[in-house]
Coordinates of C-alpha atoms in Angstrom, one line a residue:
Chain I
M1 CA 1.9 180.1 61.3
S2 CA -0.6 183.0 61.6
S3 CA 0.3 185.5 59.0
C4 CA -3.2 186.5 58.1
D5 CA -4.9 186.8 61.4
T6 CA -8.6 186.7 60.8
K7 CA -10.5 186.2 64.1
R8 CA -13.7 185.3 62.4
P9 CA -14.8 182.4 60.2
S10 CA -14.6 183.5 56.6
R11 CA -15.8 180.3 54.8
V12 CA -18.2 177.4 55.4
I13 CA -17.6 173.8 54.2
D14 CA -19.5 170.6 54.5
R15 CA -18.2 167.1 55.4
N16 CA -17.5 166.2 51.7
A17 CA -15.3 169.3 51.4
L18 CA -13.6 168.3 54.7
D19 CA -12.8 165.0 53.1
D20 CA -11.4 166.8 50.1
L21 CA -9.4 168.9 52.4
L22 CA -7.8 165.9 54.0
G23 CA -7.1 164.6 50.5
T24 CA -5.4 167.9 49.6
L25 CA -3.2 167.6 52.7
R26 CA -2.2 164.0 51.7
S27 CA -1.5 165.0 48.1
R28 CA 0.8 167.7 49.5
G29 CA 2.8 165.1 51.3
Y30 CA 1.4 165.3 54.8
T31 CA 0.8 162.3 57.0
V32 CA -2.7 163.1 58.3
I33 CA -3.1 162.4 62.0
G34 CA -6.3 162.8 63.8
P35 CA -8.7 161.5 66.4
R36 CA -10.0 157.9 66.0
I37 CA -11.3 155.2 68.3
C38 CA -8.9 152.6 69.6
D39 CA -9.3 150.4 72.7
Q40 CA -12.4 152.3 73.8
A41 CA -10.8 155.7 73.7
I42 CA -10.3 158.5 71.3
V43 CA -6.6 158.6 70.4
Y44 CA -4.4 160.3 67.9
D45 CA -3.3 158.2 65.0
E46 CA -3.1 158.3 61.2
I47 CA -6.4 158.8 59.4
Q48 CA -7.5 158.7 55.8
T49 CA -11.0 160.1 55.6
T50 CA -13.6 161.6 57.9
D51 CA -15.0 158.0 58.3
D52 CA -12.0 157.3 60.5
L53 CA -13.0 160.1 63.0
P54 CA -15.1 159.2 66.0
V55 CA -18.3 159.9 64.2
G56 CA -21.3 160.1 66.6
W57 CA -19.2 159.3 69.7
T58 CA -18.4 161.4 72.7
D59 CA -16.4 160.9 75.9
E60 CA -17.6 161.2 79.5
Q61 CA -14.8 162.1 81.8
D62 CA -14.4 162.5 85.5
A63 CA -11.5 162.2 87.9
G64 CA -10.0 158.8 87.3
S65 CA -12.6 157.8 84.7
Y66 CA -13.1 158.0 81.0
R67 CA -15.9 156.3 79.0
L68 CA -17.0 156.5 75.4
K69 CA -20.7 157.1 74.7
K70 CA -22.9 157.3 71.7
R71 CA -24.1 160.8 71.0
G72 CA -27.2 160.3 68.9
D73 CA -26.0 162.4 66.0
D74 CA -23.2 162.3 63.5
A75 CA -20.8 164.9 65.0
L76 CA -17.2 164.4 63.9
F77 CA -15.7 166.4 66.8
G78 CA -18.4 165.9 69.4
Y79 CA -15.9 164.7 72.1
V80 CA -13.6 166.5 74.4
L81 CA -10.1 165.1 74.7
G82 CA -8.5 161.7 74.7
P83 CA -5.5 160.4 76.6
H84 CA -3.0 161.3 73.9
S85 CA -1.6 164.7 73.3
W86 CA 0.2 166.0 70.2
K87 CA 3.5 166.0 72.1
K88 CA 3.9 162.4 71.1
Y89 CA 4.6 163.6 67.6
L90 CA 6.6 166.7 68.4
F91 CA 8.6 165.3 71.3
P92 CA 8.8 161.5 70.7
S93 CA 8.6 159.3 73.8
A94 CA 11.7 157.4 72.7
Q95 CA 14.3 158.7 70.3
R96 CA 17.8 157.7 69.3
L97 CA 20.0 160.8 69.4
W98 CA 23.1 159.2 67.9
Q99 CA 25.0 156.0 67.5
V100 CA 28.7 155.2 67.4
T101 CA 30.5 152.2 66.0
R102 CA 34.0 151.0 66.6
D103 CA 35.9 149.1 63.9
G104 CA 39.4 148.4 65.2
E105 CA 40.9 151.8 65.9
D106 CA 38.2 153.6 63.9
I107 CA 35.3 155.1 65.6
S108 CA 32.5 156.5 63.6
L109 CA 29.7 158.6 65.1
S110 CA 26.4 159.1 63.3
P111 CA 23.9 161.6 64.6
E112 CA 20.3 160.9 63.7
G113 CA 19.3 162.7 60.5
G114 CA 16.5 165.3 60.3
E115 CA 13.2 163.6 59.8
E116 CA 11.4 164.1 56.5
V117 CA 7.8 163.3 57.5
N118 CA 5.4 166.3 57.5
R119 CA 2.4 165.8 59.7
A120 CA -1.0 167.4 59.5
F121 CA -2.6 167.5 62.9
I122 CA -6.4 167.3 62.7
A123 CA -8.8 168.6 65.4
V124 CA -6.3 170.3 67.6
R125 CA -8.1 172.0 70.5
A126 CA -7.4 175.4 72.0
C127 CA -5.8 174.1 75.1
E128 CA -3.6 171.9 72.9
L129 CA -2.5 174.8 70.8
H130 CA -1.5 176.6 74.0
A131 CA 0.4 173.5 75.1
M132 CA 2.3 173.4 71.8
A133 CA 3.2 177.0 72.3
I134 CA 4.5 176.3 75.8
Q135 CA 6.6 173.3 74.7
A136 CA 7.9 175.3 71.7
K137 CA 9.1 177.9 74.2
V138 CA 10.9 175.1 76.1
F139 CA 12.4 173.3 73.2
I140 CA 13.0 176.0 70.6
G141 CA 12.5 179.3 72.4
S142 CA 16.0 179.9 73.5
E143 CA 19.5 179.8 71.9
F144 CA 19.5 176.0 72.5
V145 CA 17.2 174.6 69.9
D146 CA 16.0 171.0 70.0
P147 CA 16.4 169.9 66.4
T148 CA 13.6 167.3 66.5
Y149 CA 11.0 169.6 67.9
H150 CA 12.1 172.4 65.6
V151 CA 11.7 170.3 62.4
R152 CA 8.6 168.6 63.5
S153 CA 6.7 171.7 64.6
K154 CA 7.9 173.8 61.6
N155 CA 6.7 171.2 59.1
A156 CA 3.3 170.6 60.8
F157 CA 0.0 171.7 59.4
T158 CA -2.5 172.4 62.2
L159 CA -6.2 172.1 61.6
A160 CA -7.8 173.3 64.9
V161 CA -11.3 172.8 66.2
N162 CA -13.3 175.0 68.5
C163 CA -14.7 172.9 71.3
G164 CA -18.5 172.4 71.0
Q165 CA -18.6 171.0 74.5
A166 CA -16.6 170.8 77.6
G167 CA -15.9 167.8 79.9
K168 CA -16.2 167.5 83.6
T169 CA -12.4 167.7 84.0
C170 CA -12.0 170.7 81.6
F171 CA -10.8 174.0 83.1
C172 CA -9.3 175.9 80.1
A173 CA -11.6 178.8 80.6
S174 CA -10.0 179.6 84.0
M175 CA -6.5 179.2 82.6
N176 CA -7.3 181.5 79.6
T177 CA -6.4 178.9 77.1
G178 CA -9.7 178.1 75.5
P179 CA -12.2 176.8 74.6
R180 CA -11.9 179.1 71.5
V181 CA -8.8 178.8 69.5
D182 CA -6.9 182.1 69.3
G183 CA -3.9 181.5 67.1
G184 CA -1.2 179.1 66.2
F185 CA -3.3 177.2 63.6
D186 CA -3.4 177.0 59.8
L187 CA -7.2 176.5 59.7
A188 CA -9.7 176.4 62.5
L189 CA -13.2 174.7 62.3
T190 CA -16.3 175.1 64.3
E191 CA -18.7 172.2 63.8
V192 CA -22.3 173.2 63.4
L193 CA -25.0 170.5 63.9
D194 CA -28.5 171.8 63.8
G195 CA -31.2 169.5 62.6
A196 CA -30.3 168.6 59.0
R197 CA -27.6 171.2 58.9
H198 CA -24.1 169.8 59.3
E199 CA -21.4 172.3 58.4
F200 CA -18.0 173.5 59.4
L201 CA -17.3 177.2 59.8
V202 CA -13.7 177.8 58.8
E203 CA -11.2 180.5 60.1
V204 CA -8.0 180.9 58.2
G205 CA -4.9 181.3 60.3
S206 CA -2.1 181.2 57.7
E207 CA -1.3 181.5 54.0
I208 CA -0.9 177.8 53.6
G209 CA -4.2 177.3 55.4
A210 CA -5.8 179.6 52.9
E211 CA -4.2 177.7 50.0
V212 CA -5.4 174.4 51.3
L213 CA -8.9 175.7 51.9
G214 CA -8.9 177.1 48.4
T215 CA -8.7 173.6 46.9
V216 CA -12.1 172.6 48.2
D217 CA -15.7 173.7 47.7
S218 CA -16.8 176.3 50.2
R219 CA -19.2 179.2 50.6
E220 CA -18.7 182.6 52.1
A221 CA -19.6 182.8 55.8
R222 CA -22.5 185.1 56.7
L223 CA -22.7 187.4 59.7
E224 CA -24.9 184.9 61.6
D225 CA -22.3 182.2 61.1
Q226 CA -19.9 184.4 63.1
H227 CA -22.5 184.7 65.9
T228 CA -22.9 180.9 65.7
V229 CA -19.3 180.4 66.7
D230 CA -19.7 182.8 69.6
D231 CA -22.8 181.0 70.8
I232 CA -21.2 177.6 70.6
V233 CA -18.1 178.7 72.4
A234 CA -20.1 180.4 75.1
N235 CA -22.1 177.2 75.6
T236 CA -18.9 175.3 76.0
V237 CA -17.6 177.8 78.6
A238 CA -20.9 177.3 80.5
Q239 CA -20.3 173.5 80.5
M240 CA -16.7 173.8 81.9
G241 CA -16.5 171.1 84.6
R242 CA -13.8 172.6 86.8
S243 CA -11.9 175.8 87.4
V244 CA -8.8 177.1 89.1
D245 CA -8.5 180.4 90.9
T246 CA -5.1 181.5 89.5
A247 CA -4.8 184.7 91.5
D248 CA -1.5 184.9 93.2
I249 CA -1.1 181.2 92.6
G250 CA 2.7 181.1 92.3
D251 CA 3.2 182.8 95.6
L252 CA 0.4 180.8 97.2
L253 CA 2.2 177.5 96.5
K254 CA 5.6 178.9 97.5
R255 CA 4.1 180.1 100.8
N256 CA 2.5 176.7 101.4
H257 CA 5.3 174.3 100.9
A258 CA 4.8 173.2 104.6
N259 CA 1.0 172.9 104.3
A260 CA -0.2 169.6 105.7
K261 CA -2.3 169.1 102.6
W262 CA 0.7 167.7 100.8
D263 CA 0.9 164.8 103.2
E264 CA -2.7 164.0 102.5
I265 CA -2.1 164.0 98.8
A266 CA 0.9 161.8 99.2
E267 CA -1.2 159.2 101.0
R268 CA -3.3 158.8 97.8
C269 CA -0.6 159.5 95.2
L270 CA 0.8 156.4 93.5
S271 CA 3.8 158.3 92.1
C272 CA 3.1 156.3 89.0
A273 CA 3.8 159.3 86.7
N274 CA 0.6 159.1 84.7
C275 CA -0.2 162.8 85.2
T276 CA 3.2 163.9 83.8
M277 CA 3.0 161.4 80.9
V278 CA -0.5 162.7 79.7
C279 CA 0.3 166.3 80.4
P280 CA 0.7 168.1 77.0
T281 CA 3.4 170.5 78.5
C282 CA 5.5 168.1 80.6
F283 CA 8.8 167.9 78.8
C284 CA 11.2 166.0 81.0
S285 CA 13.3 163.3 79.6
T286 CA 16.1 160.9 80.5
V287 CA 19.1 160.1 78.4
E288 CA 20.5 156.6 78.4
D289 CA 23.6 155.2 76.8
V290 CA 23.5 151.6 75.8
T291 CA 26.1 149.3 74.4
D292 CA 25.7 146.0 72.7
L293 CA 27.4 142.8 73.9
S294 CA 30.5 143.2 71.8
G295 CA 31.1 146.8 73.0
N296 CA 31.6 147.8 69.4
H297 CA 28.3 149.6 69.0
A298 CA 26.8 152.2 71.4
E299 CA 23.7 154.3 71.2
R300 CA 22.3 157.3 73.1
W301 CA 18.5 157.4 73.6
R302 CA 16.2 160.0 74.9
R303 CA 13.0 158.9 76.6
W304 CA 10.2 160.5 78.4
D305 CA 10.9 160.7 82.1
S306 CA 9.0 162.2 85.0
C307 CA 9.7 164.2 88.2
F308 CA 7.7 161.4 89.9
T309 CA 10.4 158.7 89.3
M310 CA 13.2 158.3 91.8
D311 CA 15.9 158.2 89.2
F312 CA 14.9 161.6 87.8
S313 CA 16.2 163.5 90.8
Y314 CA 19.1 161.2 91.5
I315 CA 22.4 163.1 92.0
A316 CA 25.6 162.1 93.7
G317 CA 24.6 161.0 97.2
G318 CA 20.9 160.2 96.6
Q319 CA 17.6 161.5 95.4
V320 CA 16.7 165.1 95.9
R321 CA 13.0 164.3 96.3
S322 CA 12.7 160.9 97.8
S323 CA 9.2 161.3 99.3
T324 CA 6.1 161.1 97.2
K325 CA 4.9 164.3 99.0
S326 CA 8.0 166.2 97.8
R327 CA 7.6 164.9 94.2
Y328 CA 3.9 165.8 93.9
R329 CA 4.6 169.2 95.5
Q330 CA 7.4 169.8 93.0
W331 CA 5.2 168.9 90.0
M332 CA 2.3 171.0 91.0
T333 CA 4.3 174.0 92.2
H334 CA 6.3 174.0 89.0
K335 CA 3.3 173.5 86.7
L336 CA 1.3 176.3 88.2
G337 CA 3.8 178.5 89.9
T338 CA 7.5 178.4 89.2
W339 CA 6.8 177.8 85.5
H340 CA 6.0 181.5 85.4
D341 CA 9.4 182.4 86.8
Q342 CA 11.1 180.0 84.4
F343 CA 9.1 180.6 81.2
G344 CA 7.0 183.6 81.8
A345 CA 3.7 181.7 81.6
S346 CA 1.7 179.0 83.4
G347 CA 2.7 175.4 82.6
C348 CA -0.9 174.3 82.8
V349 CA -3.5 174.7 80.0
G350 CA -6.5 173.3 81.9
C351 CA -7.0 170.3 79.6
G352 CA -7.8 168.1 82.6
R353 CA -5.9 165.0 81.4
C354 CA -3.9 164.8 84.7
I355 CA -7.3 164.6 86.5
T356 CA -9.0 162.1 84.1
W357 CA -6.0 159.8 83.7
C358 CA -4.9 159.7 87.4
P359 CA -5.7 156.1 88.3
V360 CA -6.8 157.3 91.8
A361 CA -8.5 160.5 90.7
I362 CA -6.2 163.1 92.3
D363 CA -7.5 166.5 91.0
I364 CA -5.1 169.4 90.6
T365 CA -8.0 171.9 90.7
E366 CA -9.3 170.4 94.0
E367 CA -5.8 170.4 95.5
V368 CA -5.2 174.1 94.6
A369 CA -8.5 175.0 96.2
A370 CA -7.6 172.9 99.3
I371 CA -4.2 174.6 99.7
R372 CA -5.9 177.9 99.4
R373 CA -8.5 177.0 102.0
T374 CA -6.0 175.6 104.5
E375 CA -3.3 178.2 104.1
V376 CA -1.5 178.3 107.4
E377 CA -0.3 181.5 108.8
D378 CA 3.1 180.2 109.8
A379 CA 3.8 178.5 106.4
T380 CA 7.1 180.3 106.2
E381 CA 8.8 177.5 108.1
P382 CA 11.9 176.6 106.1
L383 CA 11.7 173.6 103.8
K384 CA 12.9 170.5 105.7
R385 CA 15.7 168.6 104.0
G386 CA 14.4 165.5 102.4
A387 CA 10.8 166.3 103.4
Chain U
M1 CA 37.2 145.1 77.6
G2 CA 40.7 145.0 78.9
R3 CA 40.5 141.3 79.7
K4 CA 42.6 138.6 78.1
D5 CA 40.2 135.8 78.7
K6 CA 36.5 135.8 78.2
P7 CA 34.6 136.2 81.5
K8 CA 33.2 132.9 82.8
L9 CA 29.5 132.7 83.1
A10 CA 27.6 130.3 85.4
V11 CA 23.8 129.9 85.5
W12 CA 22.3 128.3 88.6
K13 CA 19.0 126.9 89.4
F14 CA 17.1 126.9 92.8
A15 CA 13.4 126.4 93.3
S16 CA 11.9 127.7 90.0
C17 CA 10.2 126.7 86.8
D18 CA 13.3 127.3 84.6
G19 CA 11.5 130.0 82.6
C20 CA 14.2 132.6 83.3
Q21 CA 17.0 130.3 82.2
L22 CA 14.9 129.7 79.1
S23 CA 14.7 133.4 78.6
L24 CA 18.4 133.4 78.2
L25 CA 18.2 130.5 75.6
D26 CA 15.4 132.4 74.0
C27 CA 17.8 135.3 73.0
E28 CA 18.1 133.6 69.6
D29 CA 19.5 136.5 67.6
Q30 CA 22.0 137.3 70.3
L31 CA 23.0 133.8 71.4
L32 CA 26.1 133.7 69.2
D33 CA 27.1 137.1 70.5
I34 CA 26.6 136.0 74.1
A35 CA 28.7 132.8 73.4
G36 CA 31.3 135.1 71.8
A37 CA 31.4 137.5 74.7
V38 CA 31.5 135.1 77.7
E39 CA 32.6 131.6 78.3
I40 CA 29.6 129.6 79.3
A41 CA 31.3 127.7 82.1
Y42 CA 28.3 126.3 84.0
F43 CA 24.8 126.1 82.5
P44 CA 23.2 122.6 82.9
E45 CA 20.0 123.7 81.3
A46 CA 22.0 124.3 78.1
T47 CA 25.1 122.1 78.2
K48 CA 26.4 119.1 80.1
A49 CA 30.0 120.5 79.8
V50 CA 30.8 121.9 83.3
Q51 CA 33.9 123.9 84.2
P52 CA 34.9 124.4 87.8
G53 CA 34.7 127.9 89.5
P54 CA 35.5 130.5 90.3
Y55 CA 33.1 132.4 87.9
D56 CA 33.1 136.0 86.9
L57 CA 29.3 136.2 86.7
S58 CA 26.7 134.0 88.2
L59 CA 23.1 134.3 87.2
V60 CA 20.9 132.7 89.9
E61 CA 17.4 131.6 89.2
G62 CA 15.0 130.3 91.9
S63 CA 14.3 130.8 95.5
I64 CA 15.6 129.0 98.7
T65 CA 13.1 126.4 99.8
T66 CA 15.3 123.6 101.4
P67 CA 18.0 123.4 104.0
H68 CA 20.3 122.0 101.3
D69 CA 19.8 125.0 99.0
A70 CA 20.3 127.4 101.9
E71 CA 23.8 125.9 102.2
R72 CA 24.4 125.6 98.4
I73 CA 23.9 129.3 97.7
H74 CA 26.8 130.2 100.1
Q75 CA 29.2 128.1 98.1
I76 CA 28.0 129.7 94.8
R77 CA 28.5 133.2 96.3
R78 CA 32.0 132.2 97.3
D79 CA 32.7 131.0 93.8
S80 CA 31.2 134.1 92.1
K81 CA 32.8 137.5 91.5
F82 CA 29.4 139.0 90.5
L83 CA 26.1 137.4 91.5
V84 CA 22.9 138.5 89.7
T85 CA 19.6 137.0 90.6
I86 CA 17.1 136.6 87.8
G87 CA 13.3 136.4 88.0
A88 CA 10.6 136.6 90.7
C89 CA 11.6 133.4 92.5
A90 CA 15.2 134.6 93.0
T91 CA 14.3 138.2 93.8
A92 CA 11.1 137.8 95.8
G93 CA 10.6 134.1 96.6
G94 CA 8.3 133.4 93.6
I95 CA 4.9 131.8 93.5
Q96 CA 6.1 129.1 95.8
A97 CA 6.2 131.7 98.6
L98 CA 2.5 131.3 98.8
R99 CA 3.4 128.6 101.3
N100 CA 4.8 131.4 103.6
F101 CA 1.2 132.2 104.5
K102 CA 0.3 128.6 105.4
D103 CA 1.8 125.5 107.1
V104 CA 4.0 123.7 104.5
R105 CA 3.8 120.5 106.5
E106 CA 0.0 120.4 105.9
F107 CA 0.6 120.7 102.1
A108 CA 3.2 117.9 102.2
R109 CA 0.7 115.6 104.1
I110 CA -1.9 116.2 101.4
V111 CA 0.3 115.8 98.4
Y112 CA 2.8 113.1 99.3
A113 CA 2.3 109.6 100.3
S114 CA 5.3 109.7 102.6
P115 CA 5.7 113.3 103.7
Q116 CA 8.5 112.3 106.1
F117 CA 10.9 112.3 103.2
I118 CA 10.2 115.9 102.3
D119 CA 12.8 118.2 103.7
A120 CA 11.4 121.6 102.9
L121 CA 11.8 124.9 104.7
N122 CA 8.6 126.5 106.0
K123 CA 9.2 129.6 103.8
S124 CA 10.4 130.3 100.3
T125 CA 12.8 133.2 100.4
P126 CA 14.7 135.3 97.9
I127 CA 18.4 134.8 97.3
A128 CA 19.2 138.2 98.8
D129 CA 17.9 137.0 102.2
H130 CA 20.9 134.6 102.3
V131 CA 23.8 136.1 100.5
K132 CA 24.9 139.5 99.1
V133 CA 23.4 140.0 95.6
D134 CA 25.1 142.5 93.2
F135 CA 22.0 143.1 91.1
E136 CA 18.4 141.8 91.0
L137 CA 16.7 141.4 87.6
R138 CA 12.9 141.2 88.1
G139 CA 10.2 139.5 86.2
C140 CA 8.2 136.3 85.8
P141 CA 9.9 135.5 83.6
V142 CA 12.7 138.1 83.1
N143 CA 12.5 140.1 80.0
K144 CA 15.2 138.9 77.6
K145 CA 16.1 142.4 76.4
Q146 CA 16.7 143.4 80.0
L147 CA 18.8 140.2 80.5
I148 CA 21.0 141.1 77.5
E149 CA 21.2 144.7 78.9
V150 CA 22.4 143.3 82.2
L151 CA 25.0 141.1 80.5
S152 CA 26.2 144.0 78.3
A153 CA 26.4 146.3 81.3
F154 CA 28.5 143.7 83.2
L155 CA 30.8 143.1 80.2
H156 CA 31.4 146.9 79.8
E157 CA 31.5 147.7 83.4
R158 CA 28.6 150.1 83.4
K159 CA 25.3 150.4 85.3
P160 CA 22.5 148.5 83.6
N161 CA 19.6 150.6 82.2
V162 CA 16.9 148.8 84.2
P163 CA 14.4 151.4 85.4
T164 CA 12.5 150.9 88.7
H165 CA 9.5 153.2 87.9
S166 CA 6.0 152.0 87.2
V167 CA 4.5 150.0 84.3
C168 CA 2.4 153.1 83.6
V169 CA 5.4 154.9 82.2
E170 CA 5.8 152.1 79.7
C171 CA 2.2 152.2 78.8
K172 CA 2.2 155.9 78.2
R173 CA 5.5 155.9 76.2
Q174 CA 3.8 153.4 73.9
S175 CA 0.5 155.3 73.7
I176 CA -1.4 152.4 75.3
V177 CA -4.8 153.4 76.6
C178 CA -5.1 153.1 80.4
V179 CA -7.2 150.0 81.1
M180 CA -8.1 151.1 84.5
V181 CA -9.3 154.6 83.7
A182 CA -10.9 153.8 80.3
H183 CA -12.3 150.4 80.9
G184 CA -12.5 150.1 84.7
T185 CA -10.2 147.0 84.6
P186 CA -8.3 146.5 87.8
C187 CA -4.6 146.9 87.0
L188 CA -1.5 146.6 89.2
G189 CA 0.6 148.7 86.8
P190 CA 0.7 151.8 89.0
V191 CA 2.5 149.8 91.8
T192 CA 4.5 147.5 89.6
Q193 CA 8.0 147.9 88.2
A194 CA 8.4 148.3 84.5
G195 CA 10.4 145.9 82.4
C196 CA 7.9 143.7 80.5
G197 CA 7.0 146.4 78.0
A198 CA 3.4 146.6 79.4
I199 CA 2.4 143.4 77.6
C200 CA -0.9 142.9 79.4
P201 CA -2.3 146.5 79.1
A202 CA -1.2 146.4 75.4
Y203 CA -3.8 143.6 75.1
C204 CA -6.4 145.4 77.2
R205 CA -5.8 143.4 80.3
G206 CA -4.8 144.7 83.7
C207 CA -1.2 144.2 84.9
Y208 CA -0.5 141.1 87.1
A209 CA 2.6 142.6 88.7
C210 CA 5.0 139.9 87.3
F211 CA 7.9 142.4 87.9
G212 CA 7.1 143.0 91.5
P213 CA 6.7 146.3 93.4
K214 CA 8.1 149.4 91.8
E215 CA 10.2 152.0 93.7
T216 CA 8.1 153.8 96.4
P217 CA 4.9 151.8 95.8
N218 CA 1.7 153.0 97.3
V219 CA -0.1 149.6 97.3
A220 CA -2.6 150.7 100.1
A221 CA -3.9 153.6 98.0
L222 CA -4.3 151.3 94.9
G223 CA -6.0 148.6 97.0
C224 CA -8.5 151.1 98.3
W225 CA -9.3 152.4 94.9
W226 CA -9.8 148.8 93.6
H227 CA -12.2 148.1 96.4
D228 CA -14.0 151.4 96.7
E229 CA -14.3 152.5 93.0
L230 CA -13.9 149.3 91.0
D231 CA -16.0 147.1 93.3
V232 CA -13.2 144.6 93.8
P233 CA -13.8 142.5 97.0
Y234 CA -11.0 142.6 99.5
R235 CA -10.4 138.9 99.0
D236 CA -9.7 139.5 95.3
V237 CA -7.3 142.4 96.2
V238 CA -5.4 139.8 98.3
R239 CA -5.4 137.3 95.5
A240 CA -4.1 139.8 93.0
L241 CA -1.2 140.7 95.3
R242 CA -0.5 137.0 96.0
T243 CA 1.0 135.7 92.8
Y244 CA 4.6 135.7 91.7
N245 CA 5.8 138.3 94.1
A246 CA 3.5 137.5 97.0
V247 CA 6.1 138.1 99.7
A248 CA 7.8 141.1 98.2
P249 CA 7.4 143.2 101.3
P250 CA 5.1 146.0 100.0
F251 CA 2.7 143.3 98.4
E252 CA 2.8 141.1 101.5
K253 CA 2.1 143.9 103.9
E254 CA -0.9 145.0 101.9
S255 CA -2.3 141.5 101.2
V256 CA -2.1 140.7 105.0
R257 CA -3.8 144.0 105.8
N258 CA -6.6 143.3 103.4
E259 CA -7.2 139.7 104.7
H260 CA -9.1 141.1 107.7

């Protein structure tokens, strides 16, 4: 996506031009998807104009809690993050892989065809761009390419937004994934709201981004506009609600598999799988074969699954991780530690969704800190079977 | 299928509201397919025509609440190759298991003019407490898509795709906003088995746990959260757990604990 890598805003547009830009995307055949309010939350869904955005709304988040609040201005992107992540468009939660029909002796198998919809993602945040890059590595980064992810990500247009504020559950700064976008976008905006001034500073991240920007009224950015972005992002960093000390984190978790903290977490953990469902990098799925009553038609479906379900680790003879303790430990150790071994990077982007959307407020940042605090010297005790 | 004759299906009723049997009749688009795939040999709710056993598949609705039913279920088991219980009554004792926390004779005295003719057991119990059950399909009522899935799986000798994970997974797969986190609405979804399609959260209501406890439920942690963070009094935690699956062991244990 990023063929012309300008790290600075080059143009400035106003809200009317942003509306025109959304119109350009639609006229180019994109389904435009962005943030909008639904059921008292800011979710991702199809939008038409900037009126559909959560104008003047923000979100207050803490562990296990999310509330919308009025801002007192007309900011379009003055919120942090909602419950949805873009993975629902790139890695659908339920997808038919193929179907097969029997007609007498004839059996005809039809794989699902490539999807033709091109999507424009509006207001993608820095942590989300990193999450997309992480999932891309999983789905299309090896010789085994997931066709759905490949087509959907290749055809997507990404309009990113630098975060003008951070929430209480944000910790992207400590994961080095934000709040400033640093690539993987076609266009990136910084919203500037200062008295009567309401403008968007635009960075161009790709040729197609430049083309789309070229269709709307804009003015050239000045040097002070560039400083404005730095100031806004610095302010967001200062607001960051949480942090994780990532030093040695993979080894820390491996050394501490017998730490008593895991038992304490398991007392609170509902093993409901919400953390993995809202995580923008969690990619696990299950595959189900279904038949109809006649037995002449069968389908294979892929659905989101989670390392917190019993079925997920079922192999001949039983579950590999039958206790909640072992499931939480597996999730956190993989996300923050063994992901490095597997994919060469952390699986966590610090978006904080697993903290906000945990129904009982389990906080991954707090648990890492607790493990660090309580590290036991003889934590080398071998992993007990079934523990 | 490898069978010459269509398998014989029987549908039985014990203490219940008939809603789960109606779910089978409610499979309008598939009814002809069902009738084509199985021989409906015993189904008084649908037809007076009755064929004698044995039956290849028995669907059993309702709980055991009388000495007579406690005997009758054994004969049904003997007559059935596969026995599948359907609905909260059959799988957990149903709403009528609320009697299990009280003295049923007291109720009978209040309700009936001549309670001496009432021959009811003190407790309402699931079918699996009495006979071996091959598969339990949860729900109050059962979900008709899951019912068709169980029938299809039986006909084609495969495991039914009936997950035992939380309702939360269904919410998130459908992009439903969490009513507990975003609205502060008490919801039993995190301890409840999926299967309904998360109907209540889809309409911004908390889950009522119609499908009973999920696999490895942590009801104690959820109850604490309701009380400490959502300001739900303990008596209301007890009430929420005492509905259609009141004596499903994880719910019963927690409701009894919260009573005091």
